[in-house]
mmCIF file of C-alpha atoms and ligand atoms in Angstrom:
data_model
loop_
_atom_site.group_PDB
_atom_site.id
_atom_site.type_symbol
_atom_site.label_atom_id
_atom_site.label_comp_id
_atom_site.label_asym_id
_atom_site.label_seq_id
_atom_site.Cartn_x
_atom_site.Cartn_y
_atom_site.Cartn_z
ATOM 1 C CA UNK C 30 266.512 62.713 197.337
ATOM 2 C CA UNK C 31 268.418 63.901 200.372
ATOM 3 C CA UNK C 32 267.031 66.422 202.838
ATOM 4 C CA UNK C 33 270.112 68.628 202.541
ATOM 5 C CA UNK C 34 270.559 71.297 199.924
ATOM 6 C CA UNK C 35 273.960 72.275 198.585
ATOM 7 C CA UNK C 36 275.881 75.123 200.190
ATOM 8 C CA UNK C 37 276.896 76.292 196.718
ATOM 9 C CA UNK C 38 274.340 75.425 194.032
ATOM 10 C CA UNK C 39 271.332 74.888 196.331
ATOM 11 C CA UNK C 40 270.474 71.584 194.601
ATOM 12 C CA UNK C 41 268.703 69.075 196.828
ATOM 13 C CA UNK C 42 270.876 66.044 196.118
ATOM 14 C CA UNK C 43 273.510 66.162 198.821
ATOM 15 C CA UNK C 44 274.515 62.597 199.723
ATOM 16 C CA UNK C 45 276.207 61.615 202.980
ATOM 17 C CA UNK C 46 279.748 60.378 202.314
ATOM 18 C CA UNK C 47 281.249 60.409 205.828
ATOM 19 C CA UNK C 48 279.482 60.194 209.169
ATOM 20 C CA UNK C 49 281.581 60.577 212.318
ATOM 21 C CA UNK C 50 278.536 60.367 214.577
ATOM 22 C CA UNK C 51 278.253 62.779 217.491
ATOM 23 C CA UNK C 52 281.500 64.656 218.133
ATOM 24 C CA UNK C 53 282.472 67.460 220.499
ATOM 25 C CA UNK C 54 283.058 70.932 219.097
ATOM 26 C CA UNK C 55 286.633 70.136 218.187
ATOM 27 C CA UNK C 56 288.260 73.495 218.858
ATOM 28 C CA UNK C 57 286.402 74.103 222.096
ATOM 29 C CA UNK C 58 289.041 73.006 224.603
ATOM 30 C CA UNK C 59 287.384 73.154 228.055
ATOM 31 C CA UNK C 60 289.386 73.805 231.231
ATOM 32 C CA UNK C 61 290.902 70.497 232.367
ATOM 33 C CA UNK C 62 288.977 70.596 235.665
ATOM 34 C CA UNK C 63 285.598 71.547 234.165
ATOM 35 C CA UNK C 64 283.306 68.752 235.461
ATOM 36 C CA UNK C 65 280.606 69.287 232.843
ATOM 37 C CA UNK C 66 280.198 66.749 230.058
ATOM 38 C CA UNK C 67 281.298 68.047 226.664
ATOM 39 C CA UNK C 68 278.294 68.680 224.412
ATOM 40 C CA UNK C 69 278.209 66.567 221.268
ATOM 41 C CA UNK C 70 277.057 67.491 217.766
ATOM 42 C CA UNK C 71 276.585 65.512 214.556
ATOM 43 C CA UNK C 72 279.632 65.681 212.258
ATOM 44 C CA UNK C 73 278.938 64.570 208.697
ATOM 45 C CA UNK C 74 280.308 65.269 205.237
ATOM 46 C CA UNK C 75 277.950 65.357 202.289
ATOM 47 C CA UNK C 76 278.572 65.630 198.588
ATOM 48 C CA UNK C 77 276.413 67.487 196.094
ATOM 49 C CA UNK C 78 275.535 65.265 193.161
ATOM 50 C CA UNK C 79 274.838 68.364 191.036
ATOM 51 C CA UNK C 80 277.973 70.510 191.461
ATOM 52 C CA UNK C 81 280.272 67.995 193.172
ATOM 53 C CA UNK C 82 281.073 70.134 196.221
ATOM 54 C CA UNK C 83 281.924 68.102 199.332
ATOM 55 C CA UNK C 84 280.600 69.920 202.368
ATOM 56 C CA UNK C 85 279.809 69.902 206.054
ATOM 57 C CA UNK C 86 276.180 68.864 206.369
ATOM 58 C CA UNK C 87 275.350 70.711 209.551
ATOM 59 C CA UNK C 88 277.132 72.687 212.254
ATOM 60 C CA UNK C 89 275.367 73.400 215.522
ATOM 61 C CA UNK C 90 278.551 74.303 217.409
ATOM 62 C CA UNK C 91 279.532 77.753 218.535
ATOM 63 C CA UNK C 92 283.129 77.096 219.473
ATOM 64 C CA UNK C 93 285.496 79.864 220.449
ATOM 65 C CA UNK C 94 288.753 78.822 218.947
ATOM 66 C CA UNK C 95 291.891 79.255 220.997
ATOM 67 C CA UNK C 96 294.267 80.509 218.322
ATOM 68 C CA UNK C 97 296.896 77.954 217.301
ATOM 69 C CA UNK C 98 300.472 78.649 216.289
ATOM 70 C CA UNK C 99 301.407 79.111 212.630
ATOM 71 C CA UNK C 100 303.704 76.301 211.569
ATOM 72 C CA UNK C 101 306.963 76.919 209.731
ATOM 73 C CA UNK C 102 305.544 74.754 206.939
ATOM 74 C CA UNK C 103 302.601 77.147 206.519
ATOM 75 C CA UNK C 104 304.843 80.219 206.427
ATOM 76 C CA UNK C 105 307.295 78.636 203.963
ATOM 77 C CA UNK C 106 304.489 77.515 201.671
ATOM 78 C CA UNK C 107 303.050 81.054 201.566
ATOM 79 C CA UNK C 108 306.441 82.360 200.411
ATOM 80 C CA UNK C 109 306.663 79.689 197.704
ATOM 81 C CA UNK C 110 303.098 80.317 196.555
ATOM 82 C CA UNK C 111 303.583 84.076 196.204
ATOM 83 C CA UNK C 112 306.869 83.542 194.348
ATOM 84 C CA UNK C 113 305.325 81.061 191.915
ATOM 85 C CA UNK C 114 302.306 83.235 191.151
ATOM 86 C CA UNK C 115 304.636 86.209 190.569
ATOM 87 C CA UNK C 116 306.944 84.203 188.304
ATOM 88 C CA UNK C 117 303.929 83.161 186.213
ATOM 89 C CA UNK C 118 302.904 86.799 185.789
ATOM 90 C CA UNK C 119 299.697 86.198 187.753
ATOM 91 C CA UNK C 120 300.560 88.384 190.732
ATOM 92 C CA UNK C 121 300.039 92.061 189.959
ATOM 93 C CA UNK C 122 303.357 93.887 190.311
ATOM 94 C CA UNK C 123 301.651 96.831 192.000
ATOM 95 C CA UNK C 124 298.183 97.987 192.931
ATOM 96 C CA UNK C 125 295.694 97.045 195.621
ATOM 97 C CA UNK C 126 294.954 93.732 197.287
ATOM 98 C CA UNK C 127 292.279 92.424 199.599
ATOM 99 C CA UNK C 128 292.753 89.296 201.678
ATOM 100 C CA UNK C 129 289.948 86.980 202.721
ATOM 101 C CA UNK C 130 291.850 85.132 205.397
ATOM 102 C CA UNK C 131 291.433 82.076 207.558
ATOM 103 C CA UNK C 132 290.506 82.427 211.249
ATOM 104 C CA UNK C 133 293.470 80.125 211.942
ATOM 105 C CA UNK C 134 296.006 82.684 210.689
ATOM 106 C CA UNK C 135 298.459 82.333 207.824
ATOM 107 C CA UNK C 136 298.090 85.827 206.325
ATOM 108 C CA UNK C 137 299.983 86.647 203.136
ATOM 109 C CA UNK C 138 299.589 90.415 203.657
ATOM 110 C CA UNK C 139 303.229 90.928 204.691
ATOM 111 C CA UNK C 140 304.506 89.085 201.620
ATOM 112 C CA UNK C 141 302.277 91.175 199.348
ATOM 113 C CA UNK C 142 303.201 94.541 200.853
ATOM 114 C CA UNK C 143 306.885 93.541 200.569
ATOM 115 C CA UNK C 144 306.255 93.223 196.828
ATOM 116 C CA UNK C 145 304.795 96.702 196.620
ATOM 117 C CA UNK C 146 301.062 95.984 196.793
ATOM 118 C CA UNK C 147 298.903 98.005 199.157
ATOM 119 C CA UNK C 148 295.705 97.103 200.910
ATOM 120 C CA UNK C 149 292.506 98.168 199.154
ATOM 121 C CA UNK C 150 290.111 100.410 201.068
ATOM 122 C CA UNK C 151 287.180 98.474 202.552
ATOM 123 C CA UNK C 152 284.620 97.690 199.855
ATOM 124 C CA UNK C 153 286.827 99.090 197.049
ATOM 125 C CA UNK C 154 287.991 97.059 194.019
ATOM 126 C CA UNK C 155 291.291 95.223 194.300
ATOM 127 C CA UNK C 156 293.758 94.141 191.616
ATOM 128 C CA UNK C 157 294.449 91.040 193.672
ATOM 129 C CA UNK C 158 291.818 89.216 195.700
ATOM 130 C CA UNK C 159 293.461 86.588 197.868
ATOM 131 C CA UNK C 160 291.722 83.748 199.598
ATOM 132 C CA UNK C 161 294.031 81.456 201.526
ATOM 133 C CA UNK C 162 291.912 78.787 203.276
ATOM 134 C CA UNK C 163 289.243 81.441 203.901
ATOM 135 C CA UNK C 164 286.394 80.241 201.694
ATOM 136 C CA UNK C 165 286.047 76.879 203.458
ATOM 137 C CA UNK C 166 284.992 78.732 206.630
ATOM 138 C CA UNK C 167 281.886 80.188 204.961
ATOM 139 C CA UNK C 168 278.527 78.447 205.558
ATOM 140 C CA UNK C 169 276.940 80.037 202.458
ATOM 141 C CA UNK C 170 279.423 79.189 199.727
ATOM 142 C CA UNK C 171 277.567 80.989 196.921
ATOM 143 C CA UNK C 172 277.303 84.284 198.826
ATOM 144 C CA UNK C 173 280.916 84.013 199.977
ATOM 145 C CA UNK C 174 282.303 83.453 196.491
ATOM 146 C CA UNK C 175 280.169 86.321 195.167
ATOM 147 C CA UNK C 176 281.631 88.644 197.838
ATOM 148 C CA UNK C 177 285.144 87.837 196.652
ATOM 149 C CA UNK C 178 284.346 88.283 192.956
ATOM 150 C CA UNK C 179 282.612 91.612 193.714
ATOM 151 C CA UNK C 180 285.912 93.015 194.935
ATOM 152 C CA UNK C 181 287.839 92.066 191.808
ATOM 153 C CA UNK C 182 288.934 95.109 189.775
ATOM 154 C CA UNK C 183 288.825 95.091 185.975
ATOM 155 C CA UNK C 184 291.712 92.875 184.864
ATOM 156 C CA UNK C 185 292.300 91.690 188.432
ATOM 157 C CA UNK C 186 293.364 88.265 189.677
ATOM 158 C CA UNK C 187 291.758 86.018 192.280
ATOM 159 C CA UNK C 188 294.169 83.676 194.046
ATOM 160 C CA UNK C 189 292.357 80.938 195.908
ATOM 161 C CA UNK C 190 294.128 78.265 197.902
ATOM 162 C CA UNK C 191 292.529 75.163 199.393
ATOM 163 C CA UNK C 192 293.229 71.842 201.064
ATOM 164 C CA UNK C 193 292.648 69.343 198.267
ATOM 165 C CA UNK C 194 289.850 66.795 198.571
ATOM 166 C CA UNK C 195 291.873 64.575 196.235
ATOM 167 C CA UNK C 196 294.704 64.541 198.780
ATOM 168 C CA UNK C 197 292.268 63.930 201.644
ATOM 169 C CA UNK C 198 290.893 60.969 199.717
ATOM 170 C CA UNK C 199 294.293 59.647 198.628
ATOM 171 C CA UNK C 200 295.626 59.730 202.194
ATOM 172 C CA UNK C 201 292.400 58.527 203.834
ATOM 173 C CA UNK C 202 292.553 61.744 205.836
ATOM 174 C CA UNK C 203 288.954 61.534 207.083
ATOM 175 C CA UNK C 204 289.735 63.670 210.136
ATOM 176 C CA UNK C 205 290.128 66.740 207.945
ATOM 177 C CA UNK C 206 286.347 66.880 208.448
ATOM 178 C CA UNK C 207 285.547 69.268 211.269
ATOM 179 C CA UNK C 208 282.961 71.722 212.445
ATOM 180 C CA UNK C 209 283.541 75.218 211.105
ATOM 181 C CA UNK C 210 285.009 73.905 207.831
ATOM 182 C CA UNK C 211 282.001 74.004 205.545
ATOM 183 C CA UNK C 212 283.544 72.974 202.203
ATOM 184 C CA UNK C 213 286.165 70.463 200.981
ATOM 185 C CA UNK C 214 287.132 71.361 197.425
ATOM 186 C CA UNK C 215 288.315 69.200 194.612
ATOM 187 C CA UNK C 216 289.918 71.068 191.710
ATOM 188 C CA UNK C 217 287.115 70.111 189.252
ATOM 189 C CA UNK C 218 284.367 71.218 191.665
ATOM 190 C CA UNK C 219 286.034 74.554 192.438
ATOM 191 C CA UNK C 220 286.950 75.262 188.809
ATOM 192 C CA UNK C 221 283.255 74.755 187.966
ATOM 193 C CA UNK C 222 282.162 77.039 190.803
ATOM 194 C CA UNK C 223 284.551 79.707 189.528
ATOM 195 C CA UNK C 224 283.174 79.330 185.998
ATOM 196 C CA UNK C 225 279.648 79.997 187.252
ATOM 197 C CA UNK C 226 280.839 83.398 188.540
ATOM 198 C CA UNK C 227 282.637 84.218 185.294
ATOM 199 C CA UNK C 228 286.201 83.334 186.269
ATOM 200 C CA UNK C 229 288.718 81.218 184.386
ATOM 201 C CA UNK C 230 291.226 79.178 186.390
ATOM 202 C CA UNK C 231 294.389 80.095 184.497
ATOM 203 C CA UNK C 232 297.053 78.287 186.472
ATOM 204 C CA UNK C 233 297.235 75.723 189.261
ATOM 205 C CA UNK C 234 300.097 74.942 191.609
ATOM 206 C CA UNK C 235 300.195 72.076 194.077
ATOM 207 C CA UNK C 236 301.998 71.987 197.420
ATOM 208 C CA UNK C 237 302.566 69.284 200.030
ATOM 209 C CA UNK C 238 301.136 71.433 202.834
ATOM 210 C CA UNK C 239 298.453 69.474 204.736
ATOM 211 C CA UNK C 240 299.231 66.480 202.549
ATOM 212 C CA UNK C 241 298.033 68.341 199.447
ATOM 213 C CA UNK C 242 297.171 71.975 198.865
ATOM 214 C CA UNK C 243 296.199 73.603 195.561
ATOM 215 C CA UNK C 244 296.506 77.260 194.577
ATOM 216 C CA UNK C 245 294.452 78.504 191.633
ATOM 217 C CA UNK C 246 294.995 81.837 189.862
ATOM 218 C CA UNK C 247 291.814 83.068 188.176
ATOM 219 C CA UNK C 248 290.917 85.991 185.945
ATOM 220 C CA UNK C 249 287.841 87.070 184.000
ATOM 221 C CA UNK C 250 289.651 86.871 180.666
ATOM 222 C CA UNK C 251 292.162 84.430 179.275
ATOM 223 C CA UNK C 252 292.216 80.676 178.880
ATOM 224 C CA UNK C 253 292.688 77.749 181.191
ATOM 225 C CA UNK C 254 296.220 76.355 181.066
ATOM 226 C CA UNK C 255 296.933 72.766 180.119
ATOM 227 C CA UNK C 256 298.129 72.271 183.704
ATOM 228 C CA UNK C 257 294.716 73.149 185.137
ATOM 229 C CA UNK C 258 292.960 70.923 182.607
ATOM 230 C CA UNK C 259 295.304 68.054 183.463
ATOM 231 C CA UNK C 260 294.747 68.439 187.207
ATOM 232 C CA UNK C 261 290.981 68.491 186.686
ATOM 233 C CA UNK C 262 291.186 65.325 184.542
ATOM 234 C CA UNK C 263 293.468 63.565 186.999
ATOM 235 C CA UNK C 264 291.276 64.317 190.028
ATOM 236 C CA UNK C 265 288.112 63.350 188.149
ATOM 237 C CA UNK C 266 289.662 60.037 187.180
ATOM 238 C CA UNK C 267 290.626 59.537 190.812
ATOM 239 C CA UNK C 268 286.957 59.806 191.769
ATOM 240 C CA UNK C 269 286.651 63.154 193.548
ATOM 241 C CA UNK C 270 283.208 63.735 191.991
ATOM 242 C CA UNK C 271 282.033 60.186 192.662
ATOM 243 C CA UNK C 272 279.945 59.721 195.813
ATOM 244 C CA UNK C 273 280.966 56.051 196.041
ATOM 245 C CA UNK C 274 284.680 56.878 195.846
ATOM 246 C CA UNK C 275 284.526 59.738 198.347
ATOM 247 C CA UNK C 276 282.574 57.444 200.707
ATOM 248 C CA UNK C 277 285.765 55.412 201.088
ATOM 249 C CA UNK C 278 286.628 57.970 203.765
ATOM 250 C CA UNK C 279 284.178 56.134 206.021
ATOM 251 C CA UNK C 280 286.208 52.918 205.737
ATOM 252 C CA UNK C 281 289.418 54.881 206.279
ATOM 253 C CA UNK C 282 287.909 56.233 209.494
ATOM 254 C CA UNK C 283 286.899 52.826 210.781
ATOM 255 C CA UNK C 284 290.256 51.284 209.965
ATOM 256 C CA UNK C 285 292.294 54.241 211.216
ATOM 257 C CA UNK C 286 290.460 54.391 214.548
ATOM 258 C CA UNK C 287 290.999 50.688 215.147
ATOM 259 C CA UNK C 288 294.694 50.840 214.144
ATOM 260 C CA UNK C 289 295.347 53.740 216.500
ATOM 261 C CA UNK C 290 293.515 52.134 219.410
ATOM 262 C CA UNK C 291 295.396 48.860 219.062
ATOM 263 C CA UNK C 292 298.757 50.678 218.662
ATOM 264 C CA UNK C 293 298.142 52.639 221.869
ATOM 265 C CA UNK C 294 297.009 49.468 223.647
ATOM 266 C CA UNK C 295 300.170 47.644 222.591
ATOM 267 C CA UNK C 296 302.368 50.552 223.596
ATOM 268 C CA UNK C 297 300.731 50.767 226.975
ATOM 269 C CA UNK C 298 300.877 46.963 227.402
ATOM 270 C CA UNK C 299 304.616 47.075 226.617
ATOM 271 C CA UNK C 300 305.159 49.641 229.366
ATOM 272 C CA UNK C 301 306.134 52.389 226.902
ATOM 273 C CA UNK C 302 305.461 56.020 227.786
ATOM 274 C CA UNK C 303 303.522 57.707 225.015
ATOM 275 C CA UNK C 304 302.645 61.399 224.731
ATOM 276 C CA UNK C 305 300.708 63.140 221.972
ATOM 277 C CA UNK C 306 301.809 66.342 220.208
ATOM 278 C CA UNK C 307 299.399 68.869 218.692
ATOM 279 C CA UNK C 308 296.055 69.745 220.318
ATOM 280 C CA UNK C 309 294.373 70.207 216.958
ATOM 281 C CA UNK C 310 290.867 69.476 215.723
ATOM 282 C CA UNK C 311 292.088 66.368 213.943
ATOM 283 C CA UNK C 312 293.604 65.019 217.191
ATOM 284 C CA UNK C 313 290.186 65.347 218.807
ATOM 285 C CA UNK C 314 288.272 63.488 216.112
ATOM 286 C CA UNK C 315 290.948 60.806 215.817
ATOM 287 C CA UNK C 316 291.081 60.099 219.566
ATOM 288 C CA UNK C 317 287.276 60.251 219.841
ATOM 289 C CA UNK C 318 286.904 57.756 216.984
ATOM 290 C CA UNK C 319 289.511 55.479 218.573
ATOM 291 C CA UNK C 320 287.919 55.850 222.016
ATOM 292 C CA UNK C 321 291.352 56.675 223.438
ATOM 293 C CA UNK C 322 291.285 58.658 226.693
ATOM 294 C CA UNK C 323 293.953 59.496 229.280
ATOM 295 C CA UNK C 324 294.269 55.779 230.168
ATOM 296 C CA UNK C 325 295.926 55.196 226.781
ATOM 297 C CA UNK C 326 297.341 58.663 226.106
ATOM 298 C CA UNK C 327 298.127 60.544 229.352
ATOM 299 C CA UNK C 328 298.639 63.987 227.788
ATOM 300 C CA UNK C 329 298.950 65.933 224.537
ATOM 301 C CA UNK C 330 301.707 68.543 224.291
ATOM 302 C CA UNK C 331 300.993 71.823 222.509
ATOM 303 C CA UNK C 332 303.126 74.944 222.183
ATOM 304 C CA UNK C 333 300.127 77.324 222.239
ATOM 305 C CA UNK C 334 299.789 79.025 225.629
ATOM 306 C CA UNK C 335 296.051 79.416 225.025
ATOM 307 C CA UNK C 336 295.506 75.661 225.271
ATOM 308 C CA UNK C 337 297.429 75.012 228.515
ATOM 309 C CA UNK C 338 295.388 73.761 231.442
ATOM 310 C CA UNK C 339 292.700 72.621 229.059
ATOM 311 C CA UNK C 340 291.693 69.210 227.810
ATOM 312 C CA UNK C 341 290.740 67.680 224.494
ATOM 313 C CA UNK C 342 286.948 67.601 224.449
ATOM 314 C CA UNK C 343 285.211 64.264 224.234
ATOM 315 C CA UNK C 344 288.151 62.157 225.415
ATOM 316 C CA UNK C 345 289.400 64.287 228.331
ATOM 317 C CA UNK C 346 293.126 64.070 227.524
ATOM 318 C CA UNK C 347 294.877 67.041 229.202
ATOM 319 C CA UNK C 348 296.848 69.556 227.115
ATOM 320 C CA UNK C 349 300.280 70.331 228.564
ATOM 321 C CA UNK C 350 303.259 72.501 227.664
ATOM 322 C CA UNK C 351 306.413 71.252 225.879
ATOM 323 C CA UNK C 352 308.411 71.046 229.144
ATOM 324 C CA UNK C 353 306.841 67.612 229.658
ATOM 325 C CA UNK C 354 308.893 66.344 226.691
ATOM 326 C CA UNK C 355 311.987 66.948 228.845
ATOM 327 C CA UNK C 356 310.706 65.891 232.250
ATOM 328 C CA UNK C 357 308.594 62.912 231.188
ATOM 329 C CA UNK C 358 311.157 61.383 228.816
ATOM 330 C CA UNK C 359 308.549 59.768 226.562
ATOM 331 C CA UNK C 360 309.469 56.690 224.523
ATOM 332 C CA UNK C 361 307.084 57.654 221.762
ATOM 333 C CA UNK C 362 305.559 60.997 220.813
ATOM 334 C CA UNK C 363 302.520 60.645 218.633
ATOM 335 C CA UNK C 364 302.457 63.611 216.226
ATOM 336 C CA UNK C 365 298.921 64.539 215.169
ATOM 337 C CA UNK C 366 299.997 67.324 212.783
ATOM 338 C CA UNK C 367 302.465 65.818 210.280
ATOM 339 C CA UNK C 368 303.429 69.213 208.804
ATOM 340 C CA UNK C 369 305.138 69.961 212.120
ATOM 341 C CA UNK C 370 307.575 67.029 211.990
ATOM 342 C CA UNK C 371 310.723 68.900 210.915
ATOM 343 C CA UNK C 372 309.894 71.781 213.233
ATOM 344 C CA UNK C 373 309.285 69.727 216.391
ATOM 345 C CA UNK C 374 312.355 67.547 215.814
ATOM 346 C CA UNK C 375 314.461 70.680 215.698
ATOM 347 C CA UNK C 376 312.676 72.378 218.605
ATOM 348 C CA UNK C 377 312.742 69.400 220.988
ATOM 349 C CA UNK C 378 315.981 67.475 220.359
ATOM 350 C CA UNK C 379 315.675 66.047 223.877
ATOM 351 C CA UNK C 380 313.068 63.566 222.638
ATOM 352 C CA UNK C 381 315.453 61.722 220.323
ATOM 353 C CA UNK C 382 318.510 62.436 222.506
ATOM 354 C CA UNK C 383 316.692 60.581 225.284
ATOM 355 C CA UNK C 384 316.045 57.590 223.018
ATOM 356 C CA UNK C 385 312.459 58.576 222.208
ATOM 357 C CA UNK C 386 310.863 58.689 218.787
ATOM 358 C CA UNK C 387 308.411 60.854 216.902
ATOM 359 C CA UNK C 388 305.643 58.848 215.283
ATOM 360 C CA UNK C 389 303.180 60.252 212.768
ATOM 361 C CA UNK C 390 299.623 59.442 213.834
ATOM 362 C CA UNK C 391 298.491 59.445 210.198
ATOM 363 C CA UNK C 392 300.987 56.676 209.405
ATOM 364 C CA UNK C 393 299.431 54.480 212.063
ATOM 365 C CA UNK C 394 295.983 55.183 210.635
ATOM 366 C CA UNK C 395 297.232 54.185 207.175
ATOM 367 C CA UNK C 396 298.338 50.837 208.574
ATOM 368 C CA UNK C 397 302.041 51.621 208.006
ATOM 369 C CA UNK C 398 303.955 49.398 210.400
ATOM 370 C CA UNK C 399 305.290 51.685 213.095
ATOM 371 C CA UNK C 400 307.843 49.896 215.303
ATOM 372 C CA UNK C 401 306.992 50.091 218.957
ATOM 373 C CA UNK C 402 310.404 49.587 220.504
ATOM 374 C CA UNK C 403 312.161 52.526 222.103
ATOM 375 C CA UNK C 404 314.857 53.952 219.865
ATOM 376 C CA UNK C 405 314.036 51.557 217.023
ATOM 377 C CA UNK C 406 314.984 52.546 213.480
ATOM 378 C CA UNK C 407 313.833 54.566 211.723
ATOM 379 C CA UNK C 408 313.567 57.135 214.448
ATOM 380 C CA UNK C 409 311.006 58.983 212.408
ATOM 381 C CA UNK C 410 309.062 58.248 209.296
ATOM 382 C CA UNK C 411 310.080 61.062 207.001
ATOM 383 C CA UNK C 412 307.503 63.252 205.353
ATOM 384 C CA UNK C 413 307.676 64.156 201.692
ATOM 385 C CA UNK C 414 309.797 67.111 200.722
ATOM 386 C CA UNK C 415 307.843 70.288 200.163
HETATM 387 ZN ZN1 ZN K 21 276.028 71.806 194.750
#
């Protein structure tokens, strides 16, 4: 029996499925010239063998997060999600809403007020309770879900959106694991959690955001749609509730770290200038796992002013502004946040105009052959359409 009890059902059988060892607090970007060593903390994912919730085992960090920039992909997905829920009759046409948001931004409040909903008074019932990537930030999952359900008015709808564990597993996206993100939901695990608080998942929609995002619409009455049942079956068959299957993330980490390190080594050995793009938590864990410091990757570009003059913790790679993409004329720009691909290509045409290429870091980790030569075809590996 494991020493950890579940953040949702409190059962004692939480098994370790992914262990990244000691990692810096990934959103704590210290000033570039801060001589102190970055403190390290265990970073491990466990899975409850009782309720199937994948979760952060422990978090001893107290990072202050410099706020990132909302991607176009995130904003567009919110519009699509609201439109789909409305078209299915699962978005109240009027009434009150309450939003349990994410500390990283991405509020839907503007979209909801545009449709005629108004914000509920604090503590008052709401016809729509919205949780868009909020729940994962809660250490006590049972208390957090109860707080959301408590706000639901008679006949109200809970919309809950999450980054799918099935997608994380399918894409070997082990670096989705980070401090501050306490839960990693599969559809079957979350549908079960919702059932225990008296909610029925009526509809499910999937989106390509973050490689795979699911939105569930839940009510107290009504029946589960065939679409929800099918998604639950499909994810179960894929192994999202199976400790052995989810543990494959550990192998993905080992392989991905090695692939990235050798790609950077080859690039540097070939005299190519490589820059990173996106000072995100997943860049930190990826570079830490690969053991790639400024010798292999001289700088990471980020558009957020709040991160300038800082460095990625653990590996010490400085964070710089986008002007370096013009002045440094990189041959290759390693993109750590794939959802940004269309946006950065449009925002920084000088990269490709100068013969450089955008390269998705996750493609390297997946072992997809990424040509090293400057200006080689294809100039980018396209992401799926959203
Ligand atoms: Zn559990």
